[in-house]
Short mmCIF file of C-alpha atoms in Angstrom, two decimals:
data_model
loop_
_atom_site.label_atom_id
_atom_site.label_comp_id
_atom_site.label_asym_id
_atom_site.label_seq_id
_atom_site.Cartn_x
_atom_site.Cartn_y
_atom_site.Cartn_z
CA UNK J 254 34.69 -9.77 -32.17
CA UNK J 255 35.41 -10.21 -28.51
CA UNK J 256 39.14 -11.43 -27.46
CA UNK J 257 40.28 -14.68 -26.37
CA UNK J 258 41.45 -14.19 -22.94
CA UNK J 259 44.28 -15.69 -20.95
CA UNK J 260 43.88 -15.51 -16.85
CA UNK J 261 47.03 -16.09 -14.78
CA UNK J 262 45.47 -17.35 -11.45
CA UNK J 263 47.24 -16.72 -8.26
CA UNK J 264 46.88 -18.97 -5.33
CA UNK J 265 46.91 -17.04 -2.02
CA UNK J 266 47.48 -18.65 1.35
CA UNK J 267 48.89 -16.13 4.71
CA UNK J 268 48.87 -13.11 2.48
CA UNK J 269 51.34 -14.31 -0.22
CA UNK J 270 51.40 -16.27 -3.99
CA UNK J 271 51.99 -19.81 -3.31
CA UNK J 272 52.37 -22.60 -5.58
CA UNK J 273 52.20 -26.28 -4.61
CA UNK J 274 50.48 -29.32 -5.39
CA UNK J 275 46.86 -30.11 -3.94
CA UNK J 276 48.53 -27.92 -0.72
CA UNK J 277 51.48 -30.07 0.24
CA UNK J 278 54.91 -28.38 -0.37
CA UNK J 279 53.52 -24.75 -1.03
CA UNK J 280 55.98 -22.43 -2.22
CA UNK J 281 55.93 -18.21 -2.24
CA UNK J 282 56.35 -17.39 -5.32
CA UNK J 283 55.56 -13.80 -4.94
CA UNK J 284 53.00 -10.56 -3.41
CA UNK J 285 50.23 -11.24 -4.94
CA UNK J 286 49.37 -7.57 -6.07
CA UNK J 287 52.55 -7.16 -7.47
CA UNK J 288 52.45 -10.28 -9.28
CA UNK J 289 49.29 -9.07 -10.20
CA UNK J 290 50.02 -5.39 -11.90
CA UNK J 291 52.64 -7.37 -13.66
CA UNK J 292 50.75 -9.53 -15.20
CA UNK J 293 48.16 -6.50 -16.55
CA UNK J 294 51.21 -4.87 -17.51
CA UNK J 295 51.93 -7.36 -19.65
CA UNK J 296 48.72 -7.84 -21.13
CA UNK J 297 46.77 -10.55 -19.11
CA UNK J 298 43.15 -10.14 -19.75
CA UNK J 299 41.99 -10.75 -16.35
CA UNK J 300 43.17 -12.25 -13.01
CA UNK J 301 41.95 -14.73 -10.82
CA UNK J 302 42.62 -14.92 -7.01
CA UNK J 303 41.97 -17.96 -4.98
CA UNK J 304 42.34 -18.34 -1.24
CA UNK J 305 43.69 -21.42 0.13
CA UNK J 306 44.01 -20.56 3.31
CA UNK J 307 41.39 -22.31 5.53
CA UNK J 308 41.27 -20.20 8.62
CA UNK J 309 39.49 -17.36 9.70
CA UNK J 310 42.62 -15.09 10.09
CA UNK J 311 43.77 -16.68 6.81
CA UNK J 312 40.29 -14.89 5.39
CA UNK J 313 40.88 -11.35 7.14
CA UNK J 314 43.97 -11.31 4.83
CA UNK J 315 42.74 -12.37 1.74
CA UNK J 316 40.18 -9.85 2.67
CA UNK J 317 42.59 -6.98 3.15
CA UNK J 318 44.32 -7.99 0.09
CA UNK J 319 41.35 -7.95 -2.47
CA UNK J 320 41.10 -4.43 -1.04
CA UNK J 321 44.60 -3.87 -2.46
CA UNK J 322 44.44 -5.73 -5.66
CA UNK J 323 41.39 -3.50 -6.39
CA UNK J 324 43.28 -0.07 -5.51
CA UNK J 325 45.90 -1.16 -7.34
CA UNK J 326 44.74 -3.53 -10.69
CA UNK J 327 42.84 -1.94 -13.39
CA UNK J 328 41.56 -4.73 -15.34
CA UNK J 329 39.25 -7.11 -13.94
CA UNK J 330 39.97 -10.06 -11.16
CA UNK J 331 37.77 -12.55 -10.01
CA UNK J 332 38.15 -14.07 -6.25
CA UNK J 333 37.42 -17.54 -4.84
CA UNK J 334 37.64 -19.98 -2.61
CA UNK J 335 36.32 -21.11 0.58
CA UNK J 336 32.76 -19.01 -0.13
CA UNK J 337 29.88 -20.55 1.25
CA UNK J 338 27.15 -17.45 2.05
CA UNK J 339 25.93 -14.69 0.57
CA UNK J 340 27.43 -12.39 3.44
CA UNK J 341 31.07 -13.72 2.24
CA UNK J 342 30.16 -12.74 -1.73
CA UNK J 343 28.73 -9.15 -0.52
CA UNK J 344 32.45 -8.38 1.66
CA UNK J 345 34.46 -9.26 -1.33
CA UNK J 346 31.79 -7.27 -3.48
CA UNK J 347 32.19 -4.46 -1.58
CA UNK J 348 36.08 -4.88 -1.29
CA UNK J 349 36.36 -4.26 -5.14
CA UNK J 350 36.15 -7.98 -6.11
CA UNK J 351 34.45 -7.81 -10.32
CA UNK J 352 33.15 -11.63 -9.94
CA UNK J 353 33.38 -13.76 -7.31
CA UNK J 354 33.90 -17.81 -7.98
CA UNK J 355 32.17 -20.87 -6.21
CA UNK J 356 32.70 -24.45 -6.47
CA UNK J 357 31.89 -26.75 -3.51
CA UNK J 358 29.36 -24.54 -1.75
CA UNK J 359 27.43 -25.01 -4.89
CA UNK J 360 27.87 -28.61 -5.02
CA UNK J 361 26.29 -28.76 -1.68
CA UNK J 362 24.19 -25.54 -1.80
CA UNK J 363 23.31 -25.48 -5.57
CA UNK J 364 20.51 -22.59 -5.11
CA UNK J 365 23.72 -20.33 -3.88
CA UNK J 366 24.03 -19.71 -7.64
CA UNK J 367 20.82 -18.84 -7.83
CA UNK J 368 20.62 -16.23 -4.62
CA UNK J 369 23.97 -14.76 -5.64
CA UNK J 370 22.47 -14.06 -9.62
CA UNK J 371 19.61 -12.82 -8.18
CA UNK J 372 21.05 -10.55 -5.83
CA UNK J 373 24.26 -8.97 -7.57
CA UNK J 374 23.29 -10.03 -11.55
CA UNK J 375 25.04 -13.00 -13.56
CA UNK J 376 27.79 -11.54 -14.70
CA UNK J 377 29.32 -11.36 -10.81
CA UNK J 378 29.14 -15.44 -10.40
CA UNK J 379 31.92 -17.75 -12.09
CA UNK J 380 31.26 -21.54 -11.04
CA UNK J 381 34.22 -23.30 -11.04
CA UNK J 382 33.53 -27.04 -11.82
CA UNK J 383 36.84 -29.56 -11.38
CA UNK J 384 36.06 -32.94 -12.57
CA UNK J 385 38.29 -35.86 -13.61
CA UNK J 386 37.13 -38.75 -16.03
CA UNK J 387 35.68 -41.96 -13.89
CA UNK J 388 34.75 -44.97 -15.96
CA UNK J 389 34.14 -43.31 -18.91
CA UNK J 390 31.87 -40.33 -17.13
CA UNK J 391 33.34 -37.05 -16.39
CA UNK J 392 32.81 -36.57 -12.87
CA UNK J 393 32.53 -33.79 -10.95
CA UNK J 394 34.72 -33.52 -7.55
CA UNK J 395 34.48 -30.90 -4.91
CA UNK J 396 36.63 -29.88 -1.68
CA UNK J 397 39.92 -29.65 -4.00
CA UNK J 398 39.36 -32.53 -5.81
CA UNK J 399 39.28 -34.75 -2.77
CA UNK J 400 35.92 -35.57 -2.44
CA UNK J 401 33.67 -37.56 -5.25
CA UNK J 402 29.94 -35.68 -6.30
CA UNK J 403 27.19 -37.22 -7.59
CA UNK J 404 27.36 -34.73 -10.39
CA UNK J 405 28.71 -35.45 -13.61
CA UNK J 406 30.50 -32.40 -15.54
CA UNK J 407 28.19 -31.82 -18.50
CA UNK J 408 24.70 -31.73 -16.72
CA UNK J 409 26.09 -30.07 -13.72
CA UNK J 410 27.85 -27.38 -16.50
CA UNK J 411 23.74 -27.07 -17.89
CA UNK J 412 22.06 -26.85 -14.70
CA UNK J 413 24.28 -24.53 -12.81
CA UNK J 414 24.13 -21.88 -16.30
CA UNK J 415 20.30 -22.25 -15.85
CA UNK J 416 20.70 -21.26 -12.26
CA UNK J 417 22.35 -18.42 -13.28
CA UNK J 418 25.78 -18.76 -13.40
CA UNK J 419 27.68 -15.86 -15.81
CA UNK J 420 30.42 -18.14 -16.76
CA UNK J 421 32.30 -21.85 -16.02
CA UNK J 422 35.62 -22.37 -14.79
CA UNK J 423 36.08 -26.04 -15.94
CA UNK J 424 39.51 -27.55 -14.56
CA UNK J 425 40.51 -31.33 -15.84
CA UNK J 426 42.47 -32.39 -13.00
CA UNK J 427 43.06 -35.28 -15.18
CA UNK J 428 45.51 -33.00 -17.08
CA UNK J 429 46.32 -30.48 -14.31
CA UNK J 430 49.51 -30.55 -13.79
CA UNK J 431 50.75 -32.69 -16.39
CA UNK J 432 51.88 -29.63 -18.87
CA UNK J 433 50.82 -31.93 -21.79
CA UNK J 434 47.61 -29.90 -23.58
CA UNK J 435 43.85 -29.02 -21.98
CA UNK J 436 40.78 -31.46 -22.22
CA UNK J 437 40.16 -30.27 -26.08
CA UNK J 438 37.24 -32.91 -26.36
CA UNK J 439 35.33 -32.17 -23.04
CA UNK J 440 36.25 -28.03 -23.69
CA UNK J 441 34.37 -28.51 -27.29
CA UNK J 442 31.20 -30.37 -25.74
CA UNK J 443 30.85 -27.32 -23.12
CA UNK J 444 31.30 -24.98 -25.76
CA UNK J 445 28.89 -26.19 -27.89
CA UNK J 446 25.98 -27.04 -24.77
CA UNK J 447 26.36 -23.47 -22.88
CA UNK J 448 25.51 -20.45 -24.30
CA UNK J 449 27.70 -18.82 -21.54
CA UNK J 450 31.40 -18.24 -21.61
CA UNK J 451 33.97 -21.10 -20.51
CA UNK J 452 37.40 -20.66 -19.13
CA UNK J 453 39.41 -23.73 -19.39
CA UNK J 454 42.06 -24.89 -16.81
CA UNK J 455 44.40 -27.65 -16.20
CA UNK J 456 47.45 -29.20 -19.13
CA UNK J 457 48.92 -25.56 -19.96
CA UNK J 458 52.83 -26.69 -20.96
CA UNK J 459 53.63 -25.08 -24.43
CA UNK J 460 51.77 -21.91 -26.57
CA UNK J 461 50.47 -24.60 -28.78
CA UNK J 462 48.13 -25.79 -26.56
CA UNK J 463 46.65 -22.69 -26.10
CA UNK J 464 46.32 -22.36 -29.84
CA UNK J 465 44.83 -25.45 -29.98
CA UNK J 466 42.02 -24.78 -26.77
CA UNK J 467 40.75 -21.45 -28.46
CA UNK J 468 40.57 -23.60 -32.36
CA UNK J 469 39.23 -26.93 -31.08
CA UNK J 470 38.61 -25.91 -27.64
CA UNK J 471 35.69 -23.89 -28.23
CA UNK J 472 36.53 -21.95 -25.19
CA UNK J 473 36.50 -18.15 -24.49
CA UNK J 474 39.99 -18.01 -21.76
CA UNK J 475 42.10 -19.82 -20.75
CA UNK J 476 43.61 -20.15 -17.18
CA UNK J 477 47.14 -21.31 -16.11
CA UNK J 478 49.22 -20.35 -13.01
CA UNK J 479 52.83 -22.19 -12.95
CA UNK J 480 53.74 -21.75 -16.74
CA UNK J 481 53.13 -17.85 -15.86
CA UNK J 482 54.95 -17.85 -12.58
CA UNK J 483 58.37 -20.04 -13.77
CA UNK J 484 57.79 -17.24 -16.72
CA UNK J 485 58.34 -20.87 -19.14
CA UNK J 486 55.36 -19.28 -20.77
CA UNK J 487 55.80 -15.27 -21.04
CA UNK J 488 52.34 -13.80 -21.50
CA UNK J 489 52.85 -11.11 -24.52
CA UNK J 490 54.93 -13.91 -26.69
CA UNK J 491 51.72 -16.19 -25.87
CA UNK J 492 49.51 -13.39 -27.44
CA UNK J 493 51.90 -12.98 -30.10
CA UNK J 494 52.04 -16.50 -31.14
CA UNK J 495 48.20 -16.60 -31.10
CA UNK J 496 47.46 -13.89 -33.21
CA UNK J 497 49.70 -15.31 -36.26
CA UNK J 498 47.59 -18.52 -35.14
CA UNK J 499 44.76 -16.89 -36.26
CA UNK J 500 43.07 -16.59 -32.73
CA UNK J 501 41.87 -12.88 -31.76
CA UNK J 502 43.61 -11.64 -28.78
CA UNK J 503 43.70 -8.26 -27.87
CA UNK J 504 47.58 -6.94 -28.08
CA UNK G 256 35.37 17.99 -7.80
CA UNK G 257 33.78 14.94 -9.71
CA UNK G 258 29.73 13.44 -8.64
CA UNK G 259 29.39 9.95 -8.75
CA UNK G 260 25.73 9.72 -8.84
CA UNK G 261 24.64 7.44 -6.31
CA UNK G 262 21.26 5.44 -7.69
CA UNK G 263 21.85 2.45 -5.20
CA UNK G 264 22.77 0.07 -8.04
CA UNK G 265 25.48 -1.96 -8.02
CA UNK G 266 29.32 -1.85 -7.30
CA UNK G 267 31.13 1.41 -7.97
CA UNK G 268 34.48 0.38 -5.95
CA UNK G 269 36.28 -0.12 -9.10
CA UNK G 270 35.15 3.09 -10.56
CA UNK G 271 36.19 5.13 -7.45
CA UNK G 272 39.22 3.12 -7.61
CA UNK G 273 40.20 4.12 -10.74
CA UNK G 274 39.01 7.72 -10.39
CA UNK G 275 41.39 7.50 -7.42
CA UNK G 276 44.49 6.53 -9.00
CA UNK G 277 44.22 9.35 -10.98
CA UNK G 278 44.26 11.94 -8.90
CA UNK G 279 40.74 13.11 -8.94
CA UNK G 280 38.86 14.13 -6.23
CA UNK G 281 34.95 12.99 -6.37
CA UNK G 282 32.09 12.34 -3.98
CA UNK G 283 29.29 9.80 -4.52
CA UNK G 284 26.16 11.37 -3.69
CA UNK G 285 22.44 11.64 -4.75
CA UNK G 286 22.56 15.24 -3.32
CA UNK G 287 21.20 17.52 -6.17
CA UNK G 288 23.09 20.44 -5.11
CA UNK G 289 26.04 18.34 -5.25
CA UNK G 290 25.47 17.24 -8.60
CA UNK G 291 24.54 20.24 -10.55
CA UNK G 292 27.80 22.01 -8.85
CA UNK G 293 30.49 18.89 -9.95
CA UNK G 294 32.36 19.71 -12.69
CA UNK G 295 32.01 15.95 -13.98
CA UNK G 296 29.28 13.99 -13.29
CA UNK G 297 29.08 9.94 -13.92
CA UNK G 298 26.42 7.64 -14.02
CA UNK G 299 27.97 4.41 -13.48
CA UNK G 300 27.58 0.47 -14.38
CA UNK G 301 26.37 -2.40 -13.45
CA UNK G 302 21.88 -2.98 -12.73
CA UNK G 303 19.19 -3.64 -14.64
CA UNK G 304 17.23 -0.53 -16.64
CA UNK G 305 14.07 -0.65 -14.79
CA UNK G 306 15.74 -0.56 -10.86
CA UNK G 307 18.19 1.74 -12.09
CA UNK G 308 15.24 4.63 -13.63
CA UNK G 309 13.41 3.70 -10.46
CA UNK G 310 15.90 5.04 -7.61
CA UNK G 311 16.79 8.22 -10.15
CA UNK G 312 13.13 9.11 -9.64
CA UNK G 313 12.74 8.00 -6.62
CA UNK G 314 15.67 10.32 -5.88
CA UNK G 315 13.52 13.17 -7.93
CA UNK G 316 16.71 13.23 -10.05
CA UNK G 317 15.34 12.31 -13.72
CA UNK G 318 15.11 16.57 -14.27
CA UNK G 319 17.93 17.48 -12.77
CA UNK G 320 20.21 14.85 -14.70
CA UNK G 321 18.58 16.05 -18.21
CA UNK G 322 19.56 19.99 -17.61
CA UNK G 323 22.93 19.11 -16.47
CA UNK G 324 25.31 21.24 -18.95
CA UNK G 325 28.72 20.08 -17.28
CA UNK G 326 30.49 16.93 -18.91
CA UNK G 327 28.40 13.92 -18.22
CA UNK G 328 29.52 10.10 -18.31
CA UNK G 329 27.66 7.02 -18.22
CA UNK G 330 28.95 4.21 -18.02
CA UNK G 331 27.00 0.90 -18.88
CA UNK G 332 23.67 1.23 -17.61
CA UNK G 333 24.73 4.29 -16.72
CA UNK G 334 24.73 5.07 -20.75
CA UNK G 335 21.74 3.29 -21.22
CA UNK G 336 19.15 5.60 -18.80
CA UNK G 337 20.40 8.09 -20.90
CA UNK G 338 18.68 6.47 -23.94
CA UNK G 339 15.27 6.55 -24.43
CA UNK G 340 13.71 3.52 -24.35
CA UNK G 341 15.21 -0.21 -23.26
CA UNK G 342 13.77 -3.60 -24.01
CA UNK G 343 15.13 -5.35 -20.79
CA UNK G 344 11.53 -4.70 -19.29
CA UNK G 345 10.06 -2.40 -22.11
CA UNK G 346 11.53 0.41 -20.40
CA UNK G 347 11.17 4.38 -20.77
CA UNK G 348 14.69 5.61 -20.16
CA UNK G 349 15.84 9.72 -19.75
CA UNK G 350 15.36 10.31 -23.46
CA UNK G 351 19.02 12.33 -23.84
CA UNK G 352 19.89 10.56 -26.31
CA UNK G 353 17.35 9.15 -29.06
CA UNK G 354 18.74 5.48 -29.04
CA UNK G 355 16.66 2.73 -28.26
CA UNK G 356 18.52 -0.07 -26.37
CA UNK G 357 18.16 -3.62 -27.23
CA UNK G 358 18.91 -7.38 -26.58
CA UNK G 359 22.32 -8.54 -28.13
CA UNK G 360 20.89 -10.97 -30.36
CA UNK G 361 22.59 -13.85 -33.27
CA UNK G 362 22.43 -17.27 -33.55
CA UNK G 363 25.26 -19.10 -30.98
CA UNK G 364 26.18 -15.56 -29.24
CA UNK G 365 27.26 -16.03 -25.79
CA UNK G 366 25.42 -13.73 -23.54
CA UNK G 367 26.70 -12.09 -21.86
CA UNK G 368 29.34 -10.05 -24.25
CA UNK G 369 31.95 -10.45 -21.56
CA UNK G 370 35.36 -9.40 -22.23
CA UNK G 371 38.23 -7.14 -24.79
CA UNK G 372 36.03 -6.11 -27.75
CA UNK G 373 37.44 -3.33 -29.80
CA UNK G 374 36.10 0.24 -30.18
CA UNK G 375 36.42 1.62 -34.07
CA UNK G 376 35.36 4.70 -36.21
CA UNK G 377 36.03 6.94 -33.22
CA UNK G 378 35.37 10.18 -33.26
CA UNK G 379 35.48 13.52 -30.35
CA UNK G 380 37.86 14.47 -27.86
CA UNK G 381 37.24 11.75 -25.70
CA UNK G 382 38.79 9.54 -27.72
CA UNK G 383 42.12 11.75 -27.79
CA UNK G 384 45.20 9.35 -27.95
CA UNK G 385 43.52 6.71 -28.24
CA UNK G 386 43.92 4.32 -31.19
CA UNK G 387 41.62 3.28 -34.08
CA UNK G 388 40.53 -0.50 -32.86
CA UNK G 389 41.28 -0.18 -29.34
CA UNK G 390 40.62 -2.69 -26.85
CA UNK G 391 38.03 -1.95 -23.80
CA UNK G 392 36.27 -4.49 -21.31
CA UNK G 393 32.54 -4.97 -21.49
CA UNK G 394 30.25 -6.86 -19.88
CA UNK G 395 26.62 -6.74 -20.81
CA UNK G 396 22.89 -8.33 -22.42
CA UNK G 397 22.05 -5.19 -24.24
CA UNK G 398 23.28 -2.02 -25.96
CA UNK G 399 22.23 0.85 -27.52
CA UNK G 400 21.68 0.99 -31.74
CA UNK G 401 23.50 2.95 -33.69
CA UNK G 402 22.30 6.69 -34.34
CA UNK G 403 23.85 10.16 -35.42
CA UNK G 404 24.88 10.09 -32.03
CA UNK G 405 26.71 7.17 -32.27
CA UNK G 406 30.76 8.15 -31.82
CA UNK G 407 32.33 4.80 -31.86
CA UNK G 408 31.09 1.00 -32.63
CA UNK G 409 31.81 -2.52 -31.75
CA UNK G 410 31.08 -5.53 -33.27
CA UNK G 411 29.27 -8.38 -31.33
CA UNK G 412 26.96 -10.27 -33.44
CA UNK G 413 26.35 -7.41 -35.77
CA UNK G 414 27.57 -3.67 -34.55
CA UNK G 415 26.04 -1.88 -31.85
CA UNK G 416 26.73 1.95 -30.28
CA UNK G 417 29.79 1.36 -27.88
CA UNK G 418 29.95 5.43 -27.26
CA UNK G 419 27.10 8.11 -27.68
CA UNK G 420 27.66 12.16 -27.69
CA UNK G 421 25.08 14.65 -27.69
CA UNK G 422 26.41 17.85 -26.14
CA UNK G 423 27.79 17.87 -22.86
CA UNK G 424 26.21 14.18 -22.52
CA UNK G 425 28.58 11.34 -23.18
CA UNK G 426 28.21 7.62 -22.79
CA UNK G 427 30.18 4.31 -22.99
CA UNK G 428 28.91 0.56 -23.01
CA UNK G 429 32.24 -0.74 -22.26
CA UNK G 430 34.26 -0.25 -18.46
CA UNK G 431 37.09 2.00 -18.53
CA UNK G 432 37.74 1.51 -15.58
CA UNK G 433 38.82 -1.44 -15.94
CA UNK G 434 39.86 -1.54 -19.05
CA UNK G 435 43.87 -1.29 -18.59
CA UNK G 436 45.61 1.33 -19.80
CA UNK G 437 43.83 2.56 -22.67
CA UNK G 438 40.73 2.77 -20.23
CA UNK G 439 42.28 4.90 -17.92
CA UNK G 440 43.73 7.22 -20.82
CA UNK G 441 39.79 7.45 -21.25
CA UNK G 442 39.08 8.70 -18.14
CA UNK G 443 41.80 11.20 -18.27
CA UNK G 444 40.34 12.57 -21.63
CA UNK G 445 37.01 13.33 -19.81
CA UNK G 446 37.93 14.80 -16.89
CA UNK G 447 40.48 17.50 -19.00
CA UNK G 448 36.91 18.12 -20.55
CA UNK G 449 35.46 21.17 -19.27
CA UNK G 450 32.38 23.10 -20.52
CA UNK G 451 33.79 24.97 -23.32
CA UNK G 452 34.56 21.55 -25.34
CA UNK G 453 33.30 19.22 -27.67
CA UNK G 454 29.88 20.64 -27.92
CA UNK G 455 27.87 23.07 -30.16
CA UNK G 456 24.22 22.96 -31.00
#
């Protein structure tokens, strides 16, 4: 039976980890590749990298860098952010990225998920779909959560799988942040709908709640950053505490 | 020196990568001379069956891969040409081994297998140090069934053939490179291969 995995993700801005909220007070917390090889050491699953840097210099870097993460990391990591062509996916392809992970461009550009399937197979493309609960509808947001879509989570999670999309990042930003538990009840739904994997993101406080996301969750990783980088959360007691949960990890 | 065989299908950073960190030298080439004088060859991951036995004969290299008699690897669809048939377009594969390959299929199975499965009844020198049950990354739609060649198995929706030996020819469904530490502990065990091991028909 495959593992449930857990994902730190690092946020990347001028080269460096950051933390901070929605960009405003950003922190370094770290170099990202050796935040990184600790985290594999320690039995993370897989990583995620996201750029937050909005210039072009800002790219060159985290170009340079998923160049090193590659050299360096020997499990798999997934890079984002900012990616809106095919000639962006194919430089961090061929820099040693294993998927690559798009959220706005394919709010505005939906067949992107198509022409990036197409070209480099399904497994390579992660949508990452942030949404927050609006009169009763779960609604999809793009740009960082500051702009509203038209889109509403669960069809958007259905049409972008049939476009070709190898897995879904969902992130409640209705819990992000808040340390309190994931979005169990929206998790389940896209569990049940997609017959592709779904990493779950935002409400990571305690090991109980991942417990809880892999039981009731339905979902197949989960992704946290600041519990991982305060180390509130250390990733092998995580895995420990899951396995006598009755989840399968791998240890 | 180690040949990564160059069929023009998909990303073989992280292999090089990995060969890389441990100290191996290797070329990626389609050269035949090249190939048949490596002392390793791989066949590496990620395409689709049909585009992946096109550019090996396009590349006139379907003969010259099935008389190699150093150690070979493949990896992924790199293991699967070596079968000899796949259903992802009904295709005839290099016929080394006698598996056919075939569409992971059970009722609510996410496709595709993406992520730590374990590898279990292990058996050969490649799997040297390396535990009973061990974890190793996969990604992929299809996989090879289980045959006397068969030398370890994983359970996805019923078990399929995560490693296949038949003399000098070895292959793996799952990525050890990047599968951590037990993957590269893999890699290590192939390349101390040389022609004198594992093998006797």
């Amino acid at each position: 039976m495959v593992a449930k995995r857990i994902i730190p993700c690092l946020d990347v801005h001028e080269g460096k980890t950051v933390k901070g909220v929605n960009f405003i007070n950003l922190k370094e917390v770290g170099d990202p590749v050796l935040m990184g090889r600790g985290y594999a050491l320690q039995g993370a699953d897989e990583l995620v990298y996201l750029d937050i840097s909005a210039t072009q210099e800002g790219r060159r870097t985290f170009l340079s860098l998923v160049k090193r993460v590659a050299k360096e990391i020997n499990i798999p990591f997934t890079v984002g952010g900012g990616i809106t062509e095919l000639s962006q996916v194919s430089a961090l392809l061929d820099a040693g990225a294993d998927k690559i992970s798009i959220n706005s461009a394919a709010i505005s550009n939906p067949a992107l998920v198509d022409s990036i399937a197409c070209r480099y197979g399904s497994q390579f493309v992660v949508v990452a779909i942030d949404a927050r609960v609006e009169e009763g509808i779960w609604r999809v947001m793009s740009s960082g959560g500051q702009k509203r879509s038209n889109r509403e989570l669960f069809e958007w999670a259905d049409e972008v799988m049939s476009r070709g999309a190898g897995e879904i990042l969902f992130t409640s930003m209705d819990h992000d942040g808040t340390k309190s538990g994931f979005a169990y009840q929206a998790l389940s739904t896209l569990g049940s709908r997609l017959t592709i994997p779904v990493i779950a993101s935002g409400g990571a406080g305690k090991m109980e709640h991942f417990a809880q996301l892999f039981k009731e969750g339905k979902a197949d990783a989960a992704l946290a950053a600041s519990v991982f980088h305060n180390g509130e959360i250390g990733i092998p007691a995580l895995k420990r505490f899951l396995l006598e949960s009755g989840v399968v990890v791998r240890l | 020196m180690v040949a990564i065989v160059e069929y023009g299908a998909g990303n073989i950073r992280s292999l090089s990568n990995a060969i890389e960190r441990l100290g191996e030298d290797y070329v990626v080439t389609s050269d035949p001379s090249l190939i048949s004088t490596a002392s390793h060859i791989i066949l590496p991951g990620v395409g689709q069956a049909a585009s992946v036995m096109c550019s090996i004969e396009e590349r006139n290299l379907t003969n010259l891969i099935r008389s190699l008699s150093s150690p070979v690897l493949g990896i992924c669809i790199g293991m699967q040409v070596l079968c000899s048939f796949s259903e992802e377009g009904d295709t005839g594969l290099l016929d080394v081994f006698d598996n056919r390959v075939v569409k992971l299929r059970s009722p609510g199975l996410k496709i595709p297998h993406m992520g730590w499965n374990r590898i279990t009844e292990l058996s050969g020198p490649l799997f040297e140090s390396i535990p009973e049950g061990e974890w190793f990354y996969f990604v992929h739609s299809y996989a090879p069934e289980i045959s006397r060649d068969t030398v370890a198995f994983t359970e996805y929706g019923g078990k399929f053939s995560s490693a296949l030996n038949k003399r000098n020819f070895y292959g793996v469904q799952f990525h050890p490179e990047k599968s951590g530490q037990a993957g590269e502990r893999f890699l290590k065990n192939f390349f101390e291969m040389d022609k004198r091991d594992g093998y006797s028909e």
